[in-house]
Short mmCIF file of C-alpha atoms in Angstrom, two decimals:
data_model
loop_
_atom_site.label_atom_id
_atom_site.label_comp_id
_atom_site.label_asym_id
_atom_site.label_seq_id
_atom_site.Cartn_x
_atom_site.Cartn_y
_atom_site.Cartn_z
CA MET A 1 7.32 -23.07 1.05
CA ASN A 2 7.53 -21.16 -2.23
CA LEU A 3 7.22 -23.92 -4.85
CA PRO A 4 7.91 -23.18 -8.55
CA GLU A 5 4.30 -23.89 -9.45
CA ASP A 6 2.99 -21.64 -6.69
CA GLY A 7 1.54 -18.63 -8.45
CA SER A 8 0.36 -16.85 -5.29
CA PRO A 9 3.27 -14.34 -5.10
CA ASN A 10 2.70 -13.33 -8.73
CA LEU A 11 -1.04 -13.01 -8.20
CA LEU A 12 -0.47 -10.96 -5.05
CA GLY A 13 1.78 -8.60 -7.00
CA ALA A 14 -0.82 -8.11 -9.73
CA LEU A 15 -3.56 -7.60 -7.14
CA ALA A 16 -1.45 -5.03 -5.28
CA LEU A 17 -1.00 -3.04 -8.51
CA LEU A 18 -4.72 -3.20 -9.28
CA VAL A 19 -5.78 -2.11 -5.80
CA GLY A 20 -3.14 0.60 -5.61
CA SER A 21 -3.94 2.12 -8.99
CA ARG A 22 -7.71 2.11 -8.41
CA MET A 23 -7.32 3.60 -4.94
CA ARG A 24 -4.88 6.31 -6.08
CA ALA A 25 -7.19 7.30 -8.92
CA SER A 26 -10.22 7.51 -6.65
CA VAL A 27 -8.64 9.56 -3.87
CA SER A 28 -6.96 11.90 -6.36
CA ALA A 29 -10.30 12.51 -8.08
CA SER A 30 -11.90 13.24 -4.69
CA VAL A 31 -9.64 16.26 -4.17
CA GLY A 32 -9.19 17.20 -7.84
CA ALA A 33 -5.44 16.66 -7.79
CA GLY A 34 -2.88 13.92 -7.55
CA GLY A 35 0.21 13.76 -5.43
CA ALA A 36 0.06 13.61 -1.66
CA LEU A 37 -2.86 16.00 -1.08
CA ALA A 38 -5.40 13.30 -0.26
CA GLU A 39 -2.97 11.41 1.97
CA ALA A 40 -2.11 14.60 3.85
CA LEU A 41 -5.78 15.33 4.49
CA VAL A 42 -6.40 11.90 6.00
CA VAL A 43 -3.24 12.05 8.12
CA LEU A 44 -4.13 15.48 9.48
CA LYS A 45 -7.72 14.44 10.15
CA ASP A 46 -6.51 11.66 12.44
CA GLN A 47 -3.43 13.42 13.82
CA PRO A 48 -4.17 17.13 14.15
CA GLY A 49 -1.45 19.41 15.42
CA VAL A 50 1.57 17.69 13.85
CA THR A 51 4.28 19.74 12.20
CA ALA A 52 5.11 19.98 8.52
CA GLU A 53 8.34 18.12 9.23
CA TRP A 54 6.47 15.20 10.80
CA LEU A 55 3.93 15.15 7.95
CA GLY A 56 6.75 15.06 5.42
CA GLN A 57 8.39 12.10 7.14
CA VAL A 58 5.13 10.14 7.17
CA LEU A 59 4.43 10.87 3.50
CA GLY A 60 8.04 10.33 2.42
CA LEU A 61 8.57 13.89 1.18
CA THR A 62 11.66 16.08 1.18
CA GLN A 63 11.59 19.40 3.03
CA PRO A 64 10.92 21.38 -0.19
CA GLY A 65 8.27 18.82 -1.13
CA VAL A 66 6.37 19.12 2.12
CA ALA A 67 6.67 22.92 2.07
CA HIS A 68 5.05 22.88 -1.39
CA LEU A 69 2.37 20.46 -0.16
CA VAL A 70 1.47 22.61 2.85
CA ARG A 71 1.30 25.68 0.60
CA ARG A 72 -1.13 23.86 -1.72
CA LEU A 73 -3.25 22.74 1.23
CA ARG A 74 -3.43 26.30 2.53
CA GLU A 75 -4.26 27.69 -0.91
CA GLN A 76 -7.19 25.28 -1.09
CA GLY A 77 -8.35 26.52 2.32
CA TRP A 78 -7.97 23.04 3.81
CA VAL A 79 -5.22 23.61 6.36
CA GLU A 80 -4.30 26.34 8.82
CA ARG A 81 -1.21 26.83 10.93
CA ARG A 82 -1.50 27.39 14.65
CA PRO A 83 1.11 27.94 17.36
CA GLY A 84 2.90 24.70 18.15
CA ALA A 85 4.51 23.26 21.23
CA ASP A 86 7.03 26.09 21.41
CA ALA A 87 7.63 29.55 19.92
CA ARG A 88 9.33 28.18 16.79
CA SER A 89 6.96 25.37 15.82
CA ARG A 90 3.73 25.55 13.85
CA ALA A 91 1.00 22.95 14.20
CA LEU A 92 -1.10 21.94 11.20
CA HIS A 93 -4.86 21.63 11.58
CA LEU A 94 -7.62 21.00 9.08
CA THR A 95 -10.17 23.72 8.50
CA THR A 96 -13.88 22.89 8.21
CA GLU A 97 -13.38 22.66 4.44
CA GLY A 98 -10.34 20.42 4.95
CA THR A 99 -12.30 18.08 7.19
CA ALA A 100 -14.99 17.81 4.51
CA ALA A 101 -12.34 17.11 1.86
CA ALA A 102 -10.82 14.37 4.03
CA ALA A 103 -14.27 12.80 4.41
CA ARG A 104 -14.71 12.85 0.61
CA THR A 105 -11.34 11.15 0.20
CA LEU A 106 -12.21 8.36 2.62
CA ARG A 107 -15.64 7.92 1.05
CA ALA A 108 -14.12 7.62 -2.44
CA ARG A 109 -11.56 5.12 -1.14
CA GLN A 110 -14.26 3.03 0.53
CA GLU A 111 -16.41 2.99 -2.60
CA VAL A 112 -13.65 1.82 -4.95
CA LEU A 113 -12.39 -0.85 -2.55
CA THR A 114 -15.94 -2.10 -1.93
CA ALA A 115 -16.45 -2.36 -5.69
CA LEU A 116 -13.28 -4.44 -6.03
CA LEU A 117 -14.61 -6.86 -3.40
CA ALA A 118 -18.03 -7.18 -5.05
CA PRO A 119 -17.29 -10.51 -6.85
CA LEU A 120 -16.46 -12.21 -3.55
CA THR A 121 -18.90 -14.07 -1.34
CA VAL A 122 -19.32 -13.12 2.32
CA GLU A 123 -17.18 -16.13 3.25
CA GLN A 124 -14.44 -15.16 0.80
CA ARG A 125 -14.41 -11.60 2.14
CA ALA A 126 -14.00 -12.93 5.68
CA GLN A 127 -11.12 -15.15 4.51
CA LEU A 128 -9.49 -12.20 2.75
CA ALA A 129 -9.79 -10.11 5.91
CA ASP A 130 -8.10 -12.87 7.92
CA ILE A 131 -5.29 -13.13 5.34
CA ALA A 132 -4.80 -9.35 5.30
CA ARG A 133 -4.58 -9.24 9.10
CA ALA A 134 -1.96 -11.99 9.09
CA LEU A 135 0.12 -10.25 6.43
CA LEU A 136 -0.10 -6.82 8.06
CA HIS A 137 0.48 -7.80 11.67
CA ASP A 138 4.29 -7.77 11.66
CA GLU A 139 4.94 -5.08 9.08
CA VAL A 140 5.88 -2.07 11.24
CA ALA A 141 8.84 -1.62 13.55
CA ASP A 142 8.36 1.98 14.70
CA ALA A 143 5.80 4.76 14.93
CA GLY A 144 6.95 6.26 11.64
CA SER A 145 6.31 3.12 9.61
CA LEU A 146 2.98 2.66 11.42
CA ALA A 147 1.81 6.14 10.44
CA HIS A 148 3.13 5.67 6.88
CA LEU A 149 1.39 2.33 6.28
CA CYS A 150 -1.92 3.54 7.71
CA ARG A 151 -1.78 7.00 6.13
CA LEU A 152 -4.92 6.44 4.02
CA CYS A 153 -6.80 4.19 6.41
CA ASP A 154 -10.32 4.91 7.57
CA ARG A 155 -9.69 4.27 11.25
CA ALA A 156 -13.38 4.26 12.10
CA ARG A 157 -13.80 1.10 9.98
CA CYS A 158 -10.87 -0.74 11.54
CA PRO A 159 -11.19 -0.45 15.34
CA GLN A 160 -8.94 -3.49 15.89
CA CYS A 161 -6.11 -2.57 13.55
CA PRO A 162 -3.71 -5.51 13.06
CA VAL A 163 -0.86 -3.13 12.18
CA HIS A 164 -1.23 -1.21 15.43
CA ALA A 165 -1.64 -4.45 17.39
CA GLY A 166 1.61 -5.78 15.96
CA PHE A 167 3.35 -2.49 16.76
CA GLN A 168 2.10 -2.61 20.36
CA GLU A 169 3.33 -6.17 20.76
CA LEU A 170 6.74 -5.20 19.39
CA THR A 171 7.15 -2.10 21.53
CA GLY A 172 5.85 -3.94 24.58
CA ALA A 173 8.46 -6.63 24.01
CA CYS A 174 11.14 -3.97 23.57
CA GLY A 175 10.09 -2.26 26.77
CA GLY A 176 9.30 1.13 25.29
CA PRO A 177 8.10 3.17 22.32
CA GLY A 178 9.22 2.37 18.82
CA ARG A 179 12.59 3.26 17.36
CA ALA A 180 13.12 5.93 14.72
CA GLU A 181 9.88 7.65 15.61
CA PRO A 182 9.12 10.74 13.49
CA ASN A 183 9.50 14.11 15.23
CA GLY A 184 6.21 14.98 16.83
CA GLY A 185 4.97 11.40 16.83
CA GLY A 186 3.53 9.82 19.92
CA PRO A 187 4.15 6.15 20.65
CA ASP A 188 1.17 5.19 18.53
CA GLY A 189 2.15 7.45 15.65
CA ARG A 190 -0.58 9.96 16.38
CA GLY A 191 1.68 12.94 16.70
CA SER A 192 0.77 13.83 20.26
CA GLU A 193 3.81 16.04 20.77
CA PRO A 194 4.50 18.15 17.68
CA ALA A 195 8.10 19.19 17.24
CA ASP A 196 9.79 21.86 15.20
CA GLY A 197 9.41 21.65 11.47
CA PRO A 198 9.35 23.76 8.34
CA GLY A 199 6.42 26.11 7.91
#
Protein backbone atom coordinates (compact mmCIF):
# COMPACT_ATOMS: atom_id res chain seq x y z
CA MET A 1 0.00 0.00 0.00
CA ASN A 2 1.30 3.46 -0.91
CA LEU A 3 0.55 5.50 2.23
CA PRO A 4 0.91 9.32 2.21
CA GLU A 5 3.75 9.15 4.72
CA ASP A 6 5.58 6.49 2.74
CA GLY A 7 8.62 8.21 1.29
CA SER A 8 10.04 5.13 -0.45
CA PRO A 9 8.83 6.06 -3.99
CA ASN A 10 10.37 9.52 -3.67
CA LEU A 11 13.63 8.10 -2.34
CA LEU A 12 13.70 5.51 -5.12
CA GLY A 13 13.31 8.29 -7.70
CA ALA A 14 16.17 10.30 -6.22
CA LEU A 15 18.36 7.19 -6.01
CA ALA A 16 17.60 6.31 -9.64
CA LEU A 17 18.73 9.79 -10.74
CA LEU A 18 21.91 9.54 -8.67
CA VAL A 19 22.83 6.10 -9.97
CA GLY A 20 21.95 6.97 -13.55
CA SER A 21 23.92 10.21 -13.62
CA ARG A 22 27.02 8.69 -12.00
CA MET A 23 26.91 5.67 -14.31
CA ARG A 24 26.41 7.76 -17.46
CA ALA A 25 29.31 10.03 -16.52
CA SER A 26 31.63 7.11 -15.85
CA VAL A 27 30.91 5.14 -19.01
CA SER A 28 31.07 8.28 -21.17
CA ALA A 29 34.47 9.14 -19.69
CA SER A 30 35.67 5.60 -20.41
CA VAL A 31 35.22 6.11 -24.17
CA GLY A 32 35.89 9.85 -24.25
CA ALA A 33 32.43 10.70 -25.56
CA GLY A 34 28.83 10.75 -24.49
CA GLY A 35 25.80 9.49 -26.32
CA ALA A 36 25.28 5.83 -27.06
CA LEU A 37 28.88 4.85 -27.88
CA ALA A 38 29.52 3.05 -24.60
CA GLU A 39 26.16 1.28 -24.69
CA ALA A 40 26.78 0.14 -28.26
CA LEU A 41 30.16 -1.31 -27.33
CA VAL A 42 28.70 -3.40 -24.51
CA VAL A 43 25.78 -4.59 -26.63
CA LEU A 44 28.07 -5.65 -29.47
CA LYS A 45 30.47 -7.35 -27.08
CA ASP A 46 27.68 -9.62 -25.85
CA GLN A 47 25.76 -9.90 -29.12
CA PRO A 48 28.23 -9.89 -32.02
CA GLY A 49 26.89 -10.09 -35.54
CA VAL A 50 23.70 -8.05 -35.09
CA THR A 51 22.71 -5.49 -37.69
CA ALA A 52 22.70 -1.72 -37.36
CA GLU A 53 18.91 -1.84 -37.47
CA TRP A 54 18.76 -4.22 -34.51
CA LEU A 55 21.32 -2.15 -32.57
CA GLY A 56 19.27 0.98 -33.18
CA GLN A 57 16.12 -0.65 -31.86
CA VAL A 58 17.87 -1.80 -28.68
CA LEU A 59 19.39 1.64 -28.07
CA GLY A 60 16.22 3.52 -29.02
CA LEU A 61 17.78 5.34 -31.98
CA THR A 62 16.29 6.44 -35.28
CA GLN A 63 17.76 5.12 -38.53
CA PRO A 64 19.83 8.30 -39.09
CA GLY A 65 20.91 8.16 -35.45
CA VAL A 66 22.17 4.60 -35.63
CA ALA A 67 23.87 5.26 -38.98
CA HIS A 68 25.75 8.14 -37.33
CA LEU A 69 26.59 5.94 -34.33
CA VAL A 70 27.99 3.13 -36.48
CA ARG A 71 30.04 5.67 -38.45
CA ARG A 72 31.53 7.01 -35.20
CA LEU A 73 32.30 3.49 -33.98
CA ARG A 74 34.06 2.69 -37.25
CA GLU A 75 36.01 5.96 -37.19
CA GLN A 76 37.28 5.04 -33.72
CA GLY A 77 38.37 1.66 -35.09
CA TRP A 78 36.05 -0.16 -32.69
CA VAL A 79 33.62 -1.80 -35.09
CA GLU A 80 33.86 -3.54 -38.44
CA ARG A 81 31.17 -4.70 -40.83
CA ARG A 82 31.14 -8.25 -42.09
CA PRO A 83 28.79 -10.10 -44.45
CA GLY A 84 25.49 -10.84 -42.73
CA ALA A 85 22.93 -13.58 -43.04
CA ASP A 86 22.22 -12.71 -46.66
CA ALA A 87 23.70 -10.65 -49.50
CA ARG A 88 22.04 -7.41 -48.35
CA SER A 89 22.76 -7.48 -44.62
CA ARG A 90 25.89 -6.40 -42.77
CA ALA A 91 26.82 -7.80 -39.38
CA LEU A 92 28.54 -5.60 -36.79
CA HIS A 93 31.51 -6.98 -34.87
CA LEU A 94 33.90 -5.39 -32.42
CA THR A 95 37.54 -5.11 -33.40
CA THR A 96 40.30 -5.91 -30.90
CA GLU A 97 40.33 -2.21 -29.99
CA GLY A 98 36.54 -2.23 -29.64
CA THR A 99 36.66 -5.19 -27.29
CA ALA A 100 39.21 -3.36 -25.14
CA ALA A 101 37.02 -0.24 -25.12
CA ALA A 102 34.00 -2.30 -24.05
CA ALA A 103 36.06 -3.77 -21.20
CA ARG A 104 37.04 -0.24 -20.09
CA THR A 105 33.38 0.77 -20.12
CA LEU A 106 32.33 -2.15 -17.94
CA ARG A 107 35.24 -1.59 -15.58
CA ALA A 108 34.34 2.09 -15.17
CA ARG A 109 30.70 1.16 -14.56
CA GLN A 110 31.66 -1.42 -11.95
CA GLU A 111 33.94 1.01 -10.13
CA VAL A 112 31.37 3.81 -9.84
CA LEU A 113 28.57 1.47 -8.76
CA THR A 114 30.84 -0.22 -6.20
CA ALA A 115 31.72 3.21 -4.80
CA LEU A 116 28.02 4.06 -4.44
CA LEU A 117 27.52 0.87 -2.41
CA ALA A 118 30.49 1.52 -0.14
CA PRO A 119 28.45 2.98 2.79
CA LEU A 120 26.37 -0.21 3.03
CA THR A 121 27.15 -3.21 5.19
CA VAL A 122 27.42 -6.68 3.67
CA GLU A 123 23.94 -7.44 5.00
CA GLN A 124 22.49 -4.26 3.50
CA ARG A 125 24.07 -5.04 0.14
CA ALA A 126 22.50 -8.50 0.19
CA GLN A 127 19.12 -6.95 1.03
CA LEU A 128 19.51 -4.43 -1.80
CA ALA A 129 20.34 -7.24 -4.22
CA ASP A 130 17.20 -9.12 -3.17
CA ILE A 131 15.08 -5.97 -3.62
CA ALA A 132 16.61 -5.27 -7.04
CA ARG A 133 15.89 -8.84 -8.18
CA ALA A 134 12.27 -8.54 -7.08
CA LEU A 135 11.81 -5.21 -8.86
CA LEU A 136 13.50 -6.35 -12.08
CA HIS A 137 11.95 -9.79 -12.41
CA ASP A 138 8.74 -8.79 -14.21
CA GLU A 139 9.97 -5.79 -16.16
CA VAL A 140 10.38 -7.20 -19.69
CA ALA A 141 7.74 -8.57 -22.02
CA ASP A 142 9.81 -9.30 -25.14
CA ALA A 143 13.36 -9.79 -26.36
CA GLY A 144 13.66 -6.14 -27.35
CA SER A 145 12.91 -4.80 -23.89
CA LEU A 146 15.21 -7.45 -22.40
CA ALA A 147 18.13 -6.33 -24.56
CA HIS A 148 17.32 -2.66 -23.89
CA LEU A 149 17.18 -2.99 -20.09
CA CYS A 150 20.38 -5.04 -19.93
CA ARG A 151 22.27 -3.01 -22.54
CA LEU A 152 24.96 -1.88 -20.07
CA CYS A 153 25.04 -4.97 -17.88
CA ASP A 154 28.21 -6.88 -17.14
CA ARG A 155 26.78 -10.33 -17.81
CA ALA A 156 29.77 -12.09 -16.28
CA ARG A 157 28.84 -10.60 -12.88
CA CYS A 158 25.18 -11.60 -13.07
CA PRO A 159 25.01 -15.27 -14.11
CA GLN A 160 21.47 -15.65 -12.73
CA CYS A 161 19.91 -12.55 -14.25
CA PRO A 162 16.45 -11.87 -12.75
CA VAL A 163 15.39 -9.97 -15.88
CA HIS A 164 16.19 -12.91 -18.15
CA ALA A 165 14.58 -15.34 -15.69
CA GLY A 166 11.37 -13.32 -15.72
CA PHE A 167 11.46 -13.18 -19.52
CA GLN A 168 11.90 -16.96 -19.74
CA GLU A 169 8.98 -17.52 -17.39
CA LEU A 170 6.80 -15.20 -19.47
CA THR A 171 7.70 -16.71 -22.82
CA GLY A 172 7.40 -20.22 -21.41
CA ALA A 173 3.91 -19.38 -20.20
CA CYS A 174 3.06 -17.89 -23.60
CA GLY A 175 4.33 -20.99 -25.35
CA GLY A 176 6.96 -19.30 -27.49
CA PRO A 177 9.47 -16.49 -27.93
CA GLY A 178 8.65 -12.96 -26.90
CA ARG A 179 6.48 -10.58 -28.87
CA ALA A 180 7.80 -7.55 -30.73
CA GLU A 181 11.28 -8.99 -30.89
CA PRO A 182 13.83 -6.73 -32.63
CA ASN A 183 14.96 -7.82 -36.10
CA GLY A 184 17.94 -10.08 -35.71
CA GLY A 185 17.16 -10.90 -32.09
CA GLY A 186 17.10 -14.45 -30.84
CA PRO A 187 14.59 -15.49 -28.20
CA ASP A 188 16.94 -14.37 -25.47
CA GLY A 189 17.71 -11.04 -27.13
CA ARG A 190 21.19 -12.09 -28.16
CA GLY A 191 20.75 -11.40 -31.83
CA SER A 192 21.43 -14.92 -33.04
CA GLU A 193 19.91 -14.32 -36.46
CA PRO A 194 20.88 -10.90 -37.81
CA ALA A 195 18.42 -9.40 -40.26
CA ASP A 196 18.67 -6.64 -42.81
CA GLY A 197 19.46 -3.21 -41.52
CA PRO A 198 21.06 0.06 -42.50
CA GLY A 199 24.81 0.05 -43.02
